CSV table of C-alpha atoms and ligand atoms in Angstrom, one decimal:
chain,number,residue,atom,x,y,z
A,213,MET,CA,-38.6,-95.7,-51.6
A,214,LYS,CA,-37.3,-97.9,-54.6
A,215,VAL,CA,-36.2,-101.6,-54.0
A,216,PRO,CA,-34.9,-102.8,-57.6
A,217,PHE,CA,-34.7,-106.9,-57.5
A,218,VAL,CA,-30.9,-106.9,-58.1
A,219,ASP,CA,-28.5,-104.2,-57.7
A,220,PHE,CA,-24.8,-104.7,-58.3
A,221,THR,CA,-23.6,-101.7,-57.5
A,222,PRO,CA,-23.0,-102.4,-53.5
A,223,SER,CA,-21.1,-105.4,-54.4
A,224,ASN,CA,-18.9,-104.3,-57.3
A,225,THR,CA,-17.9,-101.1,-55.3
A,226,GLN,CA,-16.3,-104.0,-52.9
A,227,PHE,CA,-13.9,-105.2,-55.6
A,228,ARG,CA,-13.9,-102.0,-58.2
A,229,GLU,CA,-10.2,-100.9,-57.6
A,230,ARG,CA,-8.8,-105.0,-57.9
A,231,ALA,CA,-11.2,-105.3,-61.1
A,232,ILE,CA,-9.6,-102.8,-63.1
A,233,LYS,CA,-6.2,-103.6,-61.6
A,234,THR,CA,-6.7,-107.2,-63.1
A,235,LEU,CA,-8.1,-105.9,-66.2
A,236,GLU,CA,-4.8,-103.8,-67.0
A,237,GLN,CA,-3.1,-106.9,-66.4
A,238,VAL,CA,-4.9,-109.0,-68.9
A,239,PHE,CA,-5.0,-106.4,-71.3
A,240,ASP,CA,-1.5,-105.8,-71.4
A,241,LYS,CA,-0.4,-109.5,-71.0
A,242,GLY,CA,-2.0,-110.0,-74.8
A,243,TRP,CA,-3.1,-113.6,-74.3
A,244,TYR,CA,-7.1,-113.5,-74.0
A,245,ILE,CA,-8.0,-117.2,-74.1
A,246,LEU,CA,-6.9,-120.3,-72.3
A,247,GLY,CA,-4.0,-118.5,-70.2
A,248,GLU,CA,-3.1,-118.2,-66.8
A,249,GLN,CA,-6.0,-116.7,-65.3
A,250,VAL,CA,-8.2,-119.4,-66.6
A,251,GLN,CA,-5.8,-122.0,-65.2
A,252,GLN,CA,-5.8,-120.6,-61.7
A,253,PHE,CA,-9.3,-120.1,-61.5
A,254,GLU,CA,-9.8,-123.4,-62.4
A,255,GLN,CA,-7.6,-124.3,-59.8
A,256,GLU,CA,-9.2,-122.1,-57.0
A,257,TYR,CA,-12.9,-123.0,-57.9
A,258,ALA,CA,-12.2,-126.7,-57.7
A,259,ALA,CA,-10.3,-126.4,-54.2
A,260,PHE,CA,-13.4,-124.7,-52.8
A,261,HIS,CA,-15.3,-127.4,-53.9
A,262,LYS,CA,-12.9,-130.2,-52.8
A,263,VAL,CA,-13.0,-131.6,-56.0
A,264,LYS,CA,-9.8,-132.4,-58.4
A,265,HIS,CA,-10.9,-130.7,-61.8
A,266,CYS,CA,-12.8,-127.7,-62.7
A,267,ILE,CA,-13.0,-127.1,-66.5
A,268,GLY,CA,-13.9,-123.4,-67.5
A,269,VAL,CA,-16.6,-123.3,-70.2
A,270,ALA,CA,-18.7,-120.2,-71.9
A,271,ASN,CA,-21.7,-120.5,-69.9
A,272,GLY,CA,-23.8,-123.1,-67.9
A,273,LEU,CA,-25.9,-124.1,-70.8
A,274,ASP,CA,-22.7,-125.3,-72.5
A,275,ALA,CA,-21.6,-126.9,-69.3
A,276,LEU,CA,-24.4,-129.0,-69.0
A,277,HIS,CA,-24.4,-130.1,-72.5
A,278,ILE,CA,-20.5,-130.9,-72.4
A,279,ALA,CA,-21.4,-133.0,-69.5
A,280,LEU,CA,-24.1,-135.0,-71.3
A,281,ARG,CA,-22.3,-134.9,-74.9
A,282,ILE,CA,-19.0,-136.6,-73.1
A,283,LYS,CA,-20.7,-139.5,-71.8
A,284,GLY,CA,-22.0,-140.3,-75.2
A,285,ILE,CA,-25.8,-139.5,-74.0
A,286,THR,CA,-27.7,-139.8,-76.8
A,287,LYS,CA,-30.8,-140.0,-79.1
A,288,GLY,CA,-32.9,-143.0,-77.4
A,289,ASP,CA,-31.4,-142.2,-74.2
A,290,GLU,CA,-33.5,-140.8,-71.2
A,291,VAL,CA,-32.3,-138.3,-68.8
A,292,ILE,CA,-34.3,-137.5,-65.1
A,293,VAL,CA,-35.0,-133.7,-64.8
A,294,PRO,CA,-37.0,-131.8,-62.0
A,295,SER,CA,-40.4,-130.9,-63.6
A,296,ASN,CA,-39.7,-127.3,-62.4
A,297,THR,CA,-36.4,-126.1,-63.3
A,298,TYR,CA,-35.3,-123.7,-65.3
A,299,ILE,CA,-35.4,-124.1,-69.1
A,300,ALA,CA,-31.5,-124.7,-69.5
A,301,THR,CA,-31.5,-127.9,-67.9
A,302,VAL,CA,-33.6,-129.1,-70.3
A,303,LEU,CA,-32.7,-127.7,-73.3
A,304,SER,CA,-29.2,-129.7,-72.4
A,305,ILE,CA,-30.6,-132.8,-72.8
A,306,SER,CA,-32.3,-132.1,-75.9
A,307,PHE,CA,-29.1,-130.7,-77.5
A,308,VAL,CA,-27.6,-134.4,-77.4
A,309,GLY,CA,-30.9,-135.8,-78.6
A,310,ALA,CA,-31.9,-137.4,-75.6
A,311,LYS,CA,-35.5,-137.1,-74.0
A,312,PRO,CA,-36.2,-135.3,-70.7
A,313,ILE,CA,-38.1,-137.4,-68.3
A,314,PHE,CA,-39.7,-134.9,-65.3
A,315,VAL,CA,-39.9,-135.9,-61.9
A,316,GLU,CA,-42.0,-133.7,-59.7
A,317,PRO,CA,-40.0,-131.6,-57.1
A,318,ASN,CA,-41.0,-131.8,-53.1
A,319,PRO,CA,-43.4,-129.4,-52.5
A,320,ASP,CA,-41.6,-127.8,-49.4
A,321,THR,CA,-38.2,-127.4,-50.5
A,322,TYR,CA,-38.9,-127.0,-54.3
A,323,ASN,CA,-36.2,-129.8,-55.4
A,324,LEU,CA,-35.9,-132.8,-57.0
A,325,ASP,CA,-37.9,-135.3,-54.8
A,326,PRO,CA,-35.4,-138.3,-54.1
A,327,ASN,CA,-38.8,-140.6,-53.6
A,328,ARG,CA,-40.3,-140.2,-56.9
A,329,ILE,CA,-37.2,-140.6,-58.9
A,330,GLU,CA,-37.4,-144.6,-59.2
A,331,GLN,CA,-40.6,-144.8,-60.6
A,332,ALA,CA,-39.3,-142.8,-63.4
A,333,ILE,CA,-36.4,-144.9,-64.6
A,334,THR,CA,-36.8,-147.2,-67.4
A,335,PRO,CA,-34.2,-149.2,-69.3
A,336,ASN,CA,-33.2,-146.3,-71.5
A,337,THR,CA,-32.5,-143.9,-68.7
A,338,LYS,CA,-29.2,-142.8,-68.4
A,339,ALA,CA,-28.6,-139.9,-66.1
A,340,ILE,CA,-30.0,-137.7,-63.5
A,341,ILE,CA,-29.9,-133.9,-63.4
A,342,PRO,CA,-30.4,-132.8,-59.8
A,343,VAL,CA,-31.0,-128.9,-59.5
A,344,HIS,CA,-30.3,-126.6,-56.4
A,345,LEU,CA,-33.1,-124.8,-57.4
A,346,TYR,CA,-33.2,-121.0,-55.6
A,347,GLY,CA,-29.8,-122.0,-53.8
A,348,GLN,CA,-30.9,-125.3,-51.6
A,349,ALA,CA,-28.9,-128.4,-51.7
A,350,CYS,CA,-30.8,-131.1,-53.4
A,351,GLU,CA,-30.9,-134.0,-50.8
A,352,MET,CA,-27.7,-135.5,-52.2
A,353,ASP,CA,-27.2,-138.5,-50.2
A,354,ALA,CA,-30.8,-140.1,-51.3
A,355,ILE,CA,-30.2,-139.0,-54.8
A,356,MET,CA,-26.6,-140.7,-55.2
A,357,GLN,CA,-28.2,-143.7,-53.6
A,358,VAL,CA,-31.2,-144.1,-56.4
A,359,ALA,CA,-28.3,-143.3,-58.8
A,360,ASN,CA,-26.2,-145.6,-57.8
A,361,LYS,CA,-28.1,-148.6,-57.5
A,362,HIS,CA,-29.3,-148.3,-61.0
A,363,ASN,CA,-25.6,-147.0,-62.0
A,364,LEU,CA,-27.0,-143.8,-63.7
A,365,TYR,CA,-24.9,-140.8,-64.1
A,366,VAL,CA,-25.2,-137.9,-62.1
A,367,VAL,CA,-24.8,-134.1,-63.8
A,368,GLU,CA,-25.5,-131.8,-61.0
A,369,ASP,CA,-27.0,-128.0,-62.2
A,370,ASN,CA,-25.2,-126.3,-59.5
A,371,ALA,CA,-25.7,-122.4,-61.4
A,372,GLN,CA,-28.3,-121.4,-58.5
A,373,GLY,CA,-26.4,-123.4,-55.7
A,374,GLN,CA,-22.6,-122.6,-55.4
A,375,GLY,CA,-21.5,-122.6,-52.0
A,376,ALA,CA,-24.5,-124.8,-50.7
A,377,MET,CA,-23.9,-127.7,-48.9
A,378,TYR,CA,-25.3,-131.1,-47.9
A,379,ASN,CA,-24.6,-133.2,-45.4
A,380,GLY,CA,-21.2,-130.9,-45.0
A,381,LYS,CA,-20.2,-131.6,-48.4
A,382,LYS,CA,-20.6,-128.9,-51.2
A,383,THR,CA,-23.0,-129.0,-53.9
A,384,GLY,CA,-21.0,-129.4,-57.4
A,385,SER,CA,-19.1,-132.3,-55.7
A,386,PHE,CA,-21.6,-135.0,-55.4
A,387,GLY,CA,-22.2,-135.9,-59.1
A,388,GLN,CA,-19.9,-137.7,-61.6
A,389,VAL,CA,-19.5,-134.2,-63.5
A,390,ASN,CA,-21.2,-131.0,-62.8
A,391,ALA,CA,-22.0,-127.9,-64.3
A,392,THR,CA,-22.6,-124.1,-63.1
A,393,SER,CA,-23.3,-120.5,-64.5
A,394,PHE,CA,-21.6,-117.7,-63.8
A,395,TYR,CA,-24.3,-115.6,-65.5
A,396,PRO,CA,-23.9,-112.0,-63.6
A,397,SER,CA,-26.8,-112.5,-61.4
A,398,LYS,CA,-25.8,-115.8,-59.9
A,399,ASN,CA,-24.3,-115.7,-56.7
A,400,LEU,CA,-20.9,-116.1,-58.2
A,401,GLY,CA,-21.2,-113.9,-61.5
A,402,ALA,CA,-19.0,-113.0,-64.1
A,403,LEU,CA,-19.0,-109.5,-65.8
A,404,GLY,CA,-21.0,-111.3,-68.7
A,405,ASP,CA,-21.4,-114.8,-69.7
A,406,ALA,CA,-19.2,-117.8,-68.1
A,407,GLY,CA,-19.7,-121.3,-66.6
A,408,ALA,CA,-18.1,-124.6,-65.4
A,409,ILE,CA,-17.6,-128.0,-65.0
A,410,THR,CA,-16.4,-129.4,-61.7
A,411,THR,CA,-15.4,-133.4,-61.3
A,412,ASP,CA,-13.0,-135.7,-59.3
A,413,ASN,CA,-12.6,-138.0,-62.2
A,414,ASP,CA,-9.5,-137.6,-64.1
A,415,THR,CA,-11.0,-139.6,-67.5
A,416,LEU,CA,-13.9,-137.3,-67.3
A,417,ALA,CA,-12.2,-134.2,-67.1
A,418,TYR,CA,-9.8,-134.4,-70.0
A,419,LYS,CA,-13.0,-135.3,-72.0
A,420,CYS,CA,-14.5,-132.3,-70.9
A,421,ARG,CA,-11.5,-130.1,-71.7
A,422,VAL,CA,-11.1,-131.6,-75.2
A,423,MET,CA,-14.8,-131.0,-75.8
A,424,ARG,CA,-14.5,-127.4,-74.9
A,425,ASN,CA,-11.5,-126.8,-77.2
A,426,TYR,CA,-12.8,-128.2,-80.6
A,427,GLY,CA,-12.1,-131.5,-79.5
A,428,SER,CA,-8.7,-131.4,-79.1
A,429,GLN,CA,-5.8,-131.1,-76.5
A,430,LYS,CA,-2.9,-130.5,-79.0
A,431,ARG,CA,-3.4,-128.0,-81.2
A,432,TYR,CA,-4.8,-128.8,-84.8
A,433,TYR,CA,-4.7,-132.7,-83.8
A,434,ASN,CA,-8.6,-133.3,-83.2
A,435,GLU,CA,-9.5,-136.4,-81.5
A,436,VAL,CA,-13.4,-135.9,-81.1
A,437,ILE,CA,-16.2,-133.6,-82.9
A,438,GLY,CA,-16.3,-130.5,-80.5
A,439,LEU,CA,-17.5,-127.1,-79.6
A,440,ASN,CA,-16.1,-123.9,-78.9
A,441,SER,CA,-16.8,-123.1,-75.4
A,442,ARG,CA,-14.2,-121.6,-73.4
A,443,LEU,CA,-13.9,-119.3,-70.7
A,444,ASP,CA,-12.1,-116.1,-71.6
A,445,GLU,CA,-9.2,-114.4,-69.5
A,446,VAL,CA,-10.9,-111.5,-68.6
A,447,GLN,CA,-14.0,-113.2,-67.1
A,448,ALA,CA,-11.5,-115.7,-65.3
A,449,ALA,CA,-9.5,-113.0,-63.9
A,450,LEU,CA,-12.5,-111.3,-62.3
A,451,LEU,CA,-14.1,-114.5,-61.1
A,452,ARG,CA,-11.0,-115.1,-59.0
A,453,ILE,CA,-11.3,-111.9,-57.2
A,454,LYS,CA,-15.2,-112.6,-56.9
A,455,LEU,CA,-14.7,-116.0,-55.4
A,456,GLN,CA,-12.8,-114.4,-52.2
A,457,PHE,CA,-16.0,-112.9,-51.6
A,458,LEU,CA,-18.4,-116.1,-52.1
A,459,ASP,CA,-18.7,-117.3,-48.7
A,460,LYS,CA,-19.2,-113.9,-47.4
A,461,TRP,CA,-21.5,-112.9,-49.8
A,462,ASN,CA,-23.6,-115.9,-49.3
A,463,ALA,CA,-23.9,-115.4,-45.7
A,464,GLU,CA,-25.3,-112.1,-46.1
A,465,ARG,CA,-27.8,-113.3,-48.5
A,466,ASN,CA,-28.4,-115.5,-45.4
A,467,GLN,CA,-29.0,-112.8,-43.0
A,468,ILE,CA,-31.5,-110.9,-45.2
A,469,ALA,CA,-33.5,-114.5,-46.0
A,470,GLN,CA,-33.7,-114.6,-41.9
A,471,ILE,CA,-35.0,-111.1,-41.7
A,472,TYR,CA,-37.6,-112.1,-44.7
A,473,LEU,CA,-38.6,-115.3,-43.0
A,474,ASN,CA,-39.2,-113.6,-39.4
A,475,GLU,CA,-41.0,-110.7,-40.5
A,476,LEU,CA,-43.6,-112.8,-43.0
A,477,LYS,CA,-44.3,-115.6,-41.3
A,478,ASN,CA,-48.5,-115.9,-40.6
A,479,THR,CA,-48.4,-113.1,-43.3
A,480,GLY,CA,-52.0,-113.6,-45.5
A,481,ASP,CA,-51.6,-116.8,-46.8
A,482,ILE,CA,-47.6,-116.8,-47.7
A,483,ILE,CA,-45.6,-120.0,-47.8
A,484,LEU,CA,-42.3,-119.3,-46.9
A,485,PRO,CA,-39.3,-121.3,-48.1
A,486,ILE,CA,-38.3,-124.3,-46.2
A,487,THR,CA,-34.8,-126.0,-46.0
A,488,ALA,CA,-34.4,-129.7,-46.1
A,489,GLU,CA,-32.8,-131.2,-42.9
A,490,LYS,CA,-28.8,-131.4,-43.6
A,491,ALA,CA,-29.5,-129.1,-46.4
A,492,THR,CA,-28.0,-125.3,-46.4
A,493,HIS,CA,-29.5,-122.6,-48.3
A,494,ILE,CA,-27.4,-119.6,-49.9
A,495,TYR,CA,-30.7,-117.9,-51.2
A,496,HIS,CA,-29.9,-117.4,-54.8
A,497,LEU,CA,-33.5,-116.5,-54.9
A,498,PHE,CA,-35.8,-115.7,-52.0
A,499,VAL,CA,-39.3,-117.3,-53.3
A,500,ILE,CA,-42.3,-117.0,-51.5
A,501,ARG,CA,-45.7,-118.3,-52.6
A,502,THR,CA,-49.6,-117.0,-52.4
A,503,LYS,CA,-52.4,-117.3,-54.0
A,504,HIS,CA,-52.6,-113.7,-54.7
A,505,ARG,CA,-49.4,-113.5,-56.5
A,506,ASP,CA,-50.6,-111.8,-59.4
A,507,ALA,CA,-52.1,-108.8,-56.9
A,508,LEU,CA,-49.2,-108.8,-54.7
A,509,GLN,CA,-46.5,-108.5,-57.3
A,510,GLU,CA,-49.1,-105.5,-59.1
A,511,TYR,CA,-48.9,-103.3,-55.7
A,512,LEU,CA,-45.2,-104.2,-55.2
A,513,HIS,CA,-44.5,-102.6,-58.4
A,514,THR,CA,-46.9,-99.9,-57.4
A,515,LYS,CA,-44.7,-99.2,-54.2
A,516,GLY,CA,-41.7,-99.2,-56.3
A,517,ILE,CA,-40.8,-102.9,-55.6
A,518,GLN,CA,-39.5,-105.3,-58.1
A,519,THR,CA,-40.3,-109.1,-58.2
A,520,VAL,CA,-39.4,-111.2,-60.2
A,521,ILE,CA,-41.5,-115.1,-61.4
A,522,HIS,CA,-38.9,-118.1,-61.4
A,523,TYR,CA,-40.7,-119.2,-63.5
A,524,PRO,CA,-44.1,-118.5,-64.7
A,525,ILE,CA,-44.1,-121.6,-67.2
A,526,PRO,CA,-42.8,-125.1,-66.3
A,527,PRO,CA,-40.6,-126.8,-69.2
A,528,HIS,CA,-43.2,-129.3,-70.1
A,529,LEU,CA,-45.8,-126.5,-70.8
A,530,GLN,CA,-43.4,-124.6,-73.1
A,531,GLU,CA,-44.2,-123.9,-76.8
A,532,CYS,CA,-40.7,-125.0,-77.7
A,533,TYR,CA,-41.6,-128.7,-75.9
A,534,GLN,CA,-45.0,-129.3,-77.5
A,535,HIS,CA,-43.8,-132.3,-79.4
A,536,LEU,CA,-43.1,-134.0,-76.5
A,537,GLY,CA,-47.1,-134.0,-76.2
A,538,TYR,CA,-47.6,-132.9,-72.1
A,539,LYS,CA,-50.5,-131.1,-71.2
A,540,LYS,CA,-51.8,-128.9,-68.3
A,541,GLY,CA,-52.2,-131.1,-65.3
A,542,ASP,CA,-49.4,-133.4,-66.1
A,543,PHE,CA,-47.1,-132.3,-63.3
A,544,PRO,CA,-49.3,-130.6,-60.9
A,545,ILE,CA,-46.5,-129.6,-58.4
A,546,ALA,CA,-44.8,-127.5,-60.9
A,547,GLU,CA,-47.6,-126.2,-62.1
A,548,GLU,CA,-48.8,-125.2,-58.6
A,549,LEU,CA,-45.3,-123.5,-58.4
A,550,ALA,CA,-45.5,-121.4,-61.7
A,551,ASP,CA,-48.7,-120.1,-60.7
A,552,THR,CA,-48.0,-119.2,-57.0
A,553,CYS,CA,-44.2,-118.2,-56.8
A,554,LEU,CA,-42.9,-114.9,-56.5
A,555,SER,CA,-39.0,-114.0,-55.9
A,556,LEU,CA,-38.1,-111.0,-53.5
A,557,PRO,CA,-35.4,-108.6,-54.0
A,558,ILE,CA,-32.4,-110.3,-52.8
A,559,PHE,CA,-28.7,-108.7,-53.3
A,560,VAL,CA,-25.4,-107.8,-51.9
A,561,GLY,CA,-25.6,-104.8,-49.9
A,562,MET,CA,-29.5,-104.4,-49.7
A,563,THR,CA,-29.9,-102.1,-46.7
A,564,GLN,CA,-31.8,-102.4,-43.6
A,565,ASN,CA,-34.4,-99.5,-44.9
A,566,GLN,CA,-34.7,-101.6,-47.9
A,567,ILE,CA,-35.7,-105.0,-46.5
A,568,GLN,CA,-38.1,-103.5,-43.9
A,569,TYR,CA,-40.0,-101.6,-46.6
A,570,VAL,CA,-40.5,-104.6,-48.7
A,571,CYS,CA,-42.0,-106.8,-45.6
A,572,ASP,CA,-44.0,-103.5,-44.4
A,573,THR,CA,-45.5,-103.4,-48.0
A,574,ILE,CA,-45.9,-107.2,-48.0
A,575,LYS,CA,-48.0,-106.8,-44.7
A,576,ASN,CA,-49.6,-103.8,-46.1
A,577,PHE,CA,-51.0,-105.7,-48.9
A,578,PHE,CA,-52.7,-108.7,-46.8
A,579,GLN,CA,-54.0,-106.1,-44.2
A,580,ASN,CA,-56.2,-104.5,-47.1
B,821,PLP,C1,-28.6,-120.0,-65.2
B,821,PLP,C2,-29.0,-121.3,-65.3
B,821,PLP,C3,-28.4,-121.8,-66.0
B,821,PLP,C4,-27.9,-121.3,-67.6
B,821,PLP,O1,-26.8,-120.7,-67.1
B,821,PLP,P1,-26.3,-119.8,-68.6
B,821,PLP,O2,-24.8,-119.7,-68.0
B,821,PLP,O3,-27.4,-118.3,-68.4
B,821,PLP,O4,-26.3,-120.6,-69.6
B,821,PLP,C5,-28.7,-123.5,-66.1
B,821,PLP,N1,-29.2,-123.8,-65.1
B,821,PLP,C6,-30.3,-123.0,-63.8
B,821,PLP,C7,-30.7,-123.8,-63.1
B,821,PLP,C8,-29.6,-121.7,-64.1
B,821,PLP,O5,-30.2,-121.1,-62.9
């Protein structure tokens, strides 16, 4: 049996007719940038988060970048990020000239450890970017408490957390300005690149809107030095349809995860994902850990099962961040995760047979 890491076909099939119809409408309308579809999607995505504003942008990295830029965060400033995040979170900090300050995650949840934030704060600290990694909500109450105490700006990186909640409140609604990505493989994915910002703050929303469109609200009148980072009508129209499936699809991912959690407990030295109290998990990724990671991945590969490592090298050891002067051993939790983590296939429409085959094959590996 073959089990791909992700297969879009089963979920795409569920909205194929509607997608074709909406693409026809956009095609015929002849208005392709910042039109009705983007406006409607922005309202619907804001409503999903119970926030006042959503600003569609070109991708998740731009969403993060804009969130920092509109706050005037710049050279000499420091921004706290988890040491085990995807590189995009860190790049957004570099783009505004600020310095990323890495804080280790909780080794059980893999999310930024609220207890370690305070010791990383200096007079130069301006912001914190919690990342809802793999789809689990960060412990936002504790994070917001530290941030408020030190008057720090919070930008949630919600690229992997669409629909997750902490204490009954959606991720993407805690920070002052929050960023997400609709890269195709995210839980809410476009059919190309796309991203968004969510916020409750009218002034900051306005600044984001202006920043994404050449620094201009009124055409040809430029208030600030802006970017061109807009969500287009085609992607917005498709995202409006897919948003209606998001809760159902997240529930389906959760069911798959529950099977993995049941089947794989007490298997070899596998460490299964743990969800914090009051947090929900939307299983953007289902990540296990084992000391035999490379051998297991190779074994699964020979049995037709595709897995991925998220992520093999933590940001502080990436070549592009050599100038920051970090070395191996500086962030041991992030390094340990990078050496032991393995993401198993999980996608909407994954069959019971496929799930069972993955579980059985993993058990076989550890029995030999
Ligand atoms: C995907 C992702 C991003 C970047 O999104 P793009 O749309 O690819 O730019 C940022 N942060 C995290 C955690 C992500 O997973």
